[in-house]
PDB file of C-alpha atoms in Angstrom:
ATOM      1  CA  MET A   1     -15.072  38.243 -84.425  1.00 48.00           C
ATOM      2  CA  ALA A   2     -13.233  40.226 -87.038  1.00 50.00           C
ATOM      3  CA  ASP A   3     -15.989  42.838 -86.994  1.00 54.00           C
ATOM      4  CA  LEU A   4     -15.595  43.334 -83.257  1.00 51.00           C
ATOM      5  CA  SER A   5     -11.875  43.869 -83.572  1.00 55.00           C
ATOM      6  CA  LYS A   6     -12.435  46.369 -86.380  1.00 58.00           C
ATOM      7  CA  GLN A   7     -15.049  48.216 -84.340  1.00 54.00           C
ATOM      8  CA  SER A   8     -12.868  48.262 -81.257  1.00 53.00           C
ATOM      9  CA  LYS A   9      -9.969  49.628 -83.249  1.00 56.00           C
ATOM     10  CA  ALA A  10     -12.148  52.269 -84.892  1.00 53.00           C
ATOM     11  CA  GLY A  11     -13.872  53.106 -81.615  1.00 53.00           C
ATOM     12  CA  ALA A  12     -10.615  53.229 -79.729  1.00 53.00           C
ATOM     13  CA  SER A  13      -9.141  55.681 -82.182  1.00 58.00           C
ATOM     14  CA  ASN A  14     -12.171  57.947 -81.749  1.00 65.00           C
ATOM     15  CA  ASP A  15     -12.297  57.668 -77.958  1.00 69.00           C
ATOM     16  CA  VAL A  16      -8.682  58.480 -77.212  1.00 66.00           C
ATOM     17  CA  ARG A  17      -8.201  62.126 -76.535  1.00 67.00           C
ATOM     18  CA  TYR A  18      -4.941  63.659 -75.576  1.00 66.00           C
ATOM     19  CA  LEU A  19      -4.670  66.565 -73.247  1.00 72.00           C
ATOM     20  CA  THR A  20      -2.973  69.575 -74.640  1.00 71.00           C
ATOM     21  CA  PRO A  21       0.235  70.473 -72.865  1.00 67.00           C
ATOM     22  CA  LEU A  22       0.103  73.248 -70.340  1.00 65.00           C
ATOM     23  CA  ALA A  23       1.056  76.651 -71.648  1.00 66.00           C
ATOM     24  CA  ILE A  24       3.728  77.197 -69.073  1.00 61.00           C
ATOM     25  CA  GLU A  25       6.968  78.873 -69.912  1.00 61.00           C
ATOM     26  CA  THR A  26       9.936  76.671 -69.164  1.00 61.00           C
ATOM     27  CA  SER A  27      12.540  79.370 -69.548  1.00 66.00           C
ATOM     28  CA  ASN A  28      14.612  80.646 -66.661  1.00 73.00           C
ATOM     29  CA  LYS A  29      12.238  83.530 -65.974  1.00 78.00           C
ATOM     30  CA  LYS A  30      11.437  83.806 -62.327  1.00 82.00           C
ATOM     31  CA  LYS A  31       7.837  82.903 -61.502  1.00 84.00           C
ATOM     32  CA  PHE A  32       5.729  85.475 -59.768  1.00 88.00           C
ATOM     33  CA  CYS A  33       2.441  85.644 -57.959  1.00 91.00           C
ATOM     34  CA  ARG A  34       0.002  87.381 -60.279  1.00 90.00           C
ATOM     35  CA  PHE A  35      -2.153  88.425 -57.323  1.00 91.00           C
ATOM     36  CA  ARG A  36       0.648  90.288 -55.598  1.00 92.00           C
ATOM     37  CA  LYS A  37       1.906  91.811 -58.841  1.00 92.00           C
ATOM     38  CA  ASN A  38      -1.536  93.092 -59.900  1.00 92.00           C
ATOM     39  CA  GLY A  39      -2.639  94.044 -56.397  1.00 93.00           C
ATOM     40  CA  ILE A  40      -5.568  91.628 -56.283  1.00 91.00           C
ATOM     41  CA  LYS A  41      -6.681  91.172 -52.690  1.00 92.00           C
ATOM     42  CA  TYR A  42      -9.868  89.165 -53.126  1.00 93.00           C
ATOM     43  CA  VAL A  43     -10.392  86.044 -55.230  1.00 93.00           C
ATOM     44  CA  ASP A  44     -13.979  86.172 -56.453  1.00 94.00           C
ATOM     45  CA  TYR A  45     -15.645  82.773 -56.564  1.00 95.00           C
ATOM     46  CA  LYS A  46     -18.369  84.198 -58.813  1.00 96.00           C
ATOM     47  CA  ASP A  47     -15.922  84.757 -61.682  1.00 94.00           C
ATOM     48  CA  PRO A  48     -15.494  81.349 -63.326  1.00 92.00           C
ATOM     49  CA  ASP A  49     -13.520  82.711 -66.284  1.00 92.00           C
ATOM     50  CA  PHE A  50     -10.782  83.913 -63.955  1.00 92.00           C
ATOM     51  CA  LEU A  51     -10.799  80.689 -61.963  1.00 93.00           C
ATOM     52  CA  LEU A  52     -10.435  78.618 -65.138  1.00 91.00           C
ATOM     53  CA  LYS A  53      -6.853  79.886 -65.356  1.00 90.00           C
ATOM     54  CA  PHE A  54      -6.024  77.869 -62.253  1.00 92.00           C
ATOM     55  CA  VAL A  55      -7.506  74.514 -63.279  1.00 92.00           C
ATOM     56  CA  ASN A  56      -6.446  72.081 -65.958  1.00 88.00           C
ATOM     57  CA  GLU A  57      -8.653  70.614 -68.679  1.00 86.00           C
ATOM     58  CA  GLN A  58     -10.009  67.965 -66.363  1.00 86.00           C
ATOM     59  CA  GLY A  59     -10.940  70.495 -63.706  1.00 87.00           C
ATOM     60  CA  LYS A  60      -8.146  69.825 -61.220  1.00 90.00           C
ATOM     61  CA  VAL A  61      -6.617  72.776 -59.444  1.00 93.00           C
ATOM     62  CA  LEU A  62      -3.090  73.393 -60.698  1.00 93.00           C
ATOM     63  CA  PRO A  63      -0.350  73.337 -58.068  1.00 93.00           C
ATOM     64  CA  ARG A  64       1.425  76.525 -57.134  1.00 91.00           C
ATOM     65  CA  ARG A  65       4.729  75.188 -58.387  1.00 91.00           C
ATOM     66  CA  LEU A  66       3.268  75.443 -61.901  1.00 90.00           C
ATOM     67  CA  THR A  67       1.311  78.669 -61.596  1.00 89.00           C
ATOM     68  CA  GLY A  68       3.703  80.592 -59.367  1.00 91.00           C
ATOM     69  CA  THR A  69       0.929  81.658 -57.041  1.00 93.00           C
ATOM     70  CA  SER A  70       1.963  82.343 -53.449  1.00 94.00           C
ATOM     71  CA  LEU A  71       0.745  80.068 -50.682  1.00 95.00           C
ATOM     72  CA  LYS A  72      -1.627  82.684 -49.292  1.00 95.00           C
ATOM     73  CA  PHE A  73      -3.398  83.170 -52.623  1.00 95.00           C
ATOM     74  CA  GLN A  74      -3.217  79.500 -53.609  1.00 96.00           C
ATOM     75  CA  ARG A  75      -5.349  78.745 -50.567  1.00 96.00           C
ATOM     76  CA  LYS A  76      -7.770  81.501 -51.547  1.00 96.00           C
ATOM     77  CA  VAL A  77      -7.942  80.176 -55.123  1.00 96.00           C
ATOM     78  CA  ALA A  78      -8.635  76.645 -53.884  1.00 96.00           C
ATOM     79  CA  GLN A  79     -11.387  77.949 -51.601  1.00 96.00           C
ATOM     80  CA  ALA A  80     -12.901  80.018 -54.430  1.00 96.00           C
ATOM     81  CA  VAL A  81     -12.879  77.036 -56.800  1.00 96.00           C
ATOM     82  CA  LYS A  82     -14.528  74.933 -54.115  1.00 96.00           C
ATOM     83  CA  ARG A  83     -17.244  77.533 -53.565  1.00 96.00           C
ATOM     84  CA  ALA A  84     -17.831  77.977 -57.289  1.00 96.00           C
ATOM     85  CA  ARG A  85     -18.209  74.235 -57.714  1.00 95.00           C
ATOM     86  CA  HIS A  86     -20.619  74.025 -54.792  1.00 96.00           C
ATOM     87  CA  LEU A  87     -22.816  76.695 -56.385  1.00 96.00           C
ATOM     88  CA  ALA A  88     -22.573  74.962 -59.786  1.00 94.00           C
ATOM     89  CA  ILE A  89     -20.770  77.897 -61.358  1.00 93.00           C
ATOM     90  CA  MET A  90     -17.873  75.600 -62.246  1.00 91.00           C
ATOM     91  CA  PRO A  91     -18.036  71.871 -62.947  1.00 90.00           C
ATOM     92  CA  TYR A  92     -16.335  69.423 -60.607  1.00 90.00           C
ATOM     93  CA  VAL A  93     -15.027  67.247 -63.411  1.00 85.00           C
ATOM     94  CA  ALA A  94     -15.067  67.918 -67.105  1.00 78.00           C
ATOM     95  CA  ASP A  95     -13.495  66.517 -70.183  1.00 76.00           C
ATOM     96  CA  MET A  96     -11.770  69.192 -72.199  1.00 74.00           C
ATOM     97  CA  LEU A  97     -12.927  71.983 -69.888  1.00 73.00           C
ATOM     98  CA  LYS A  98     -10.913  74.666 -71.648  1.00 66.00           C
TER      99      LYS A  98
END
């Protein structure tokens, strides 16, 4: 019985992983849409490195209130992530994706 409790404590300490906090500036700088600023008109679903900027470590798409992306491009990003996942370019769910 004591061995099980020791193993569960040791195993629990190894299994718990904490997500790193998002690298989002919390200062009073105004957020901007990086697509409009850089003149990007097309979100390429075949570029997983670029799309990884818009998902968290678990693979969920970050909301536009955190990224500052406009509604028009947030929809395009979501569609591109969906297409990339369908073609197995990006994983649906991952642990510590970044």
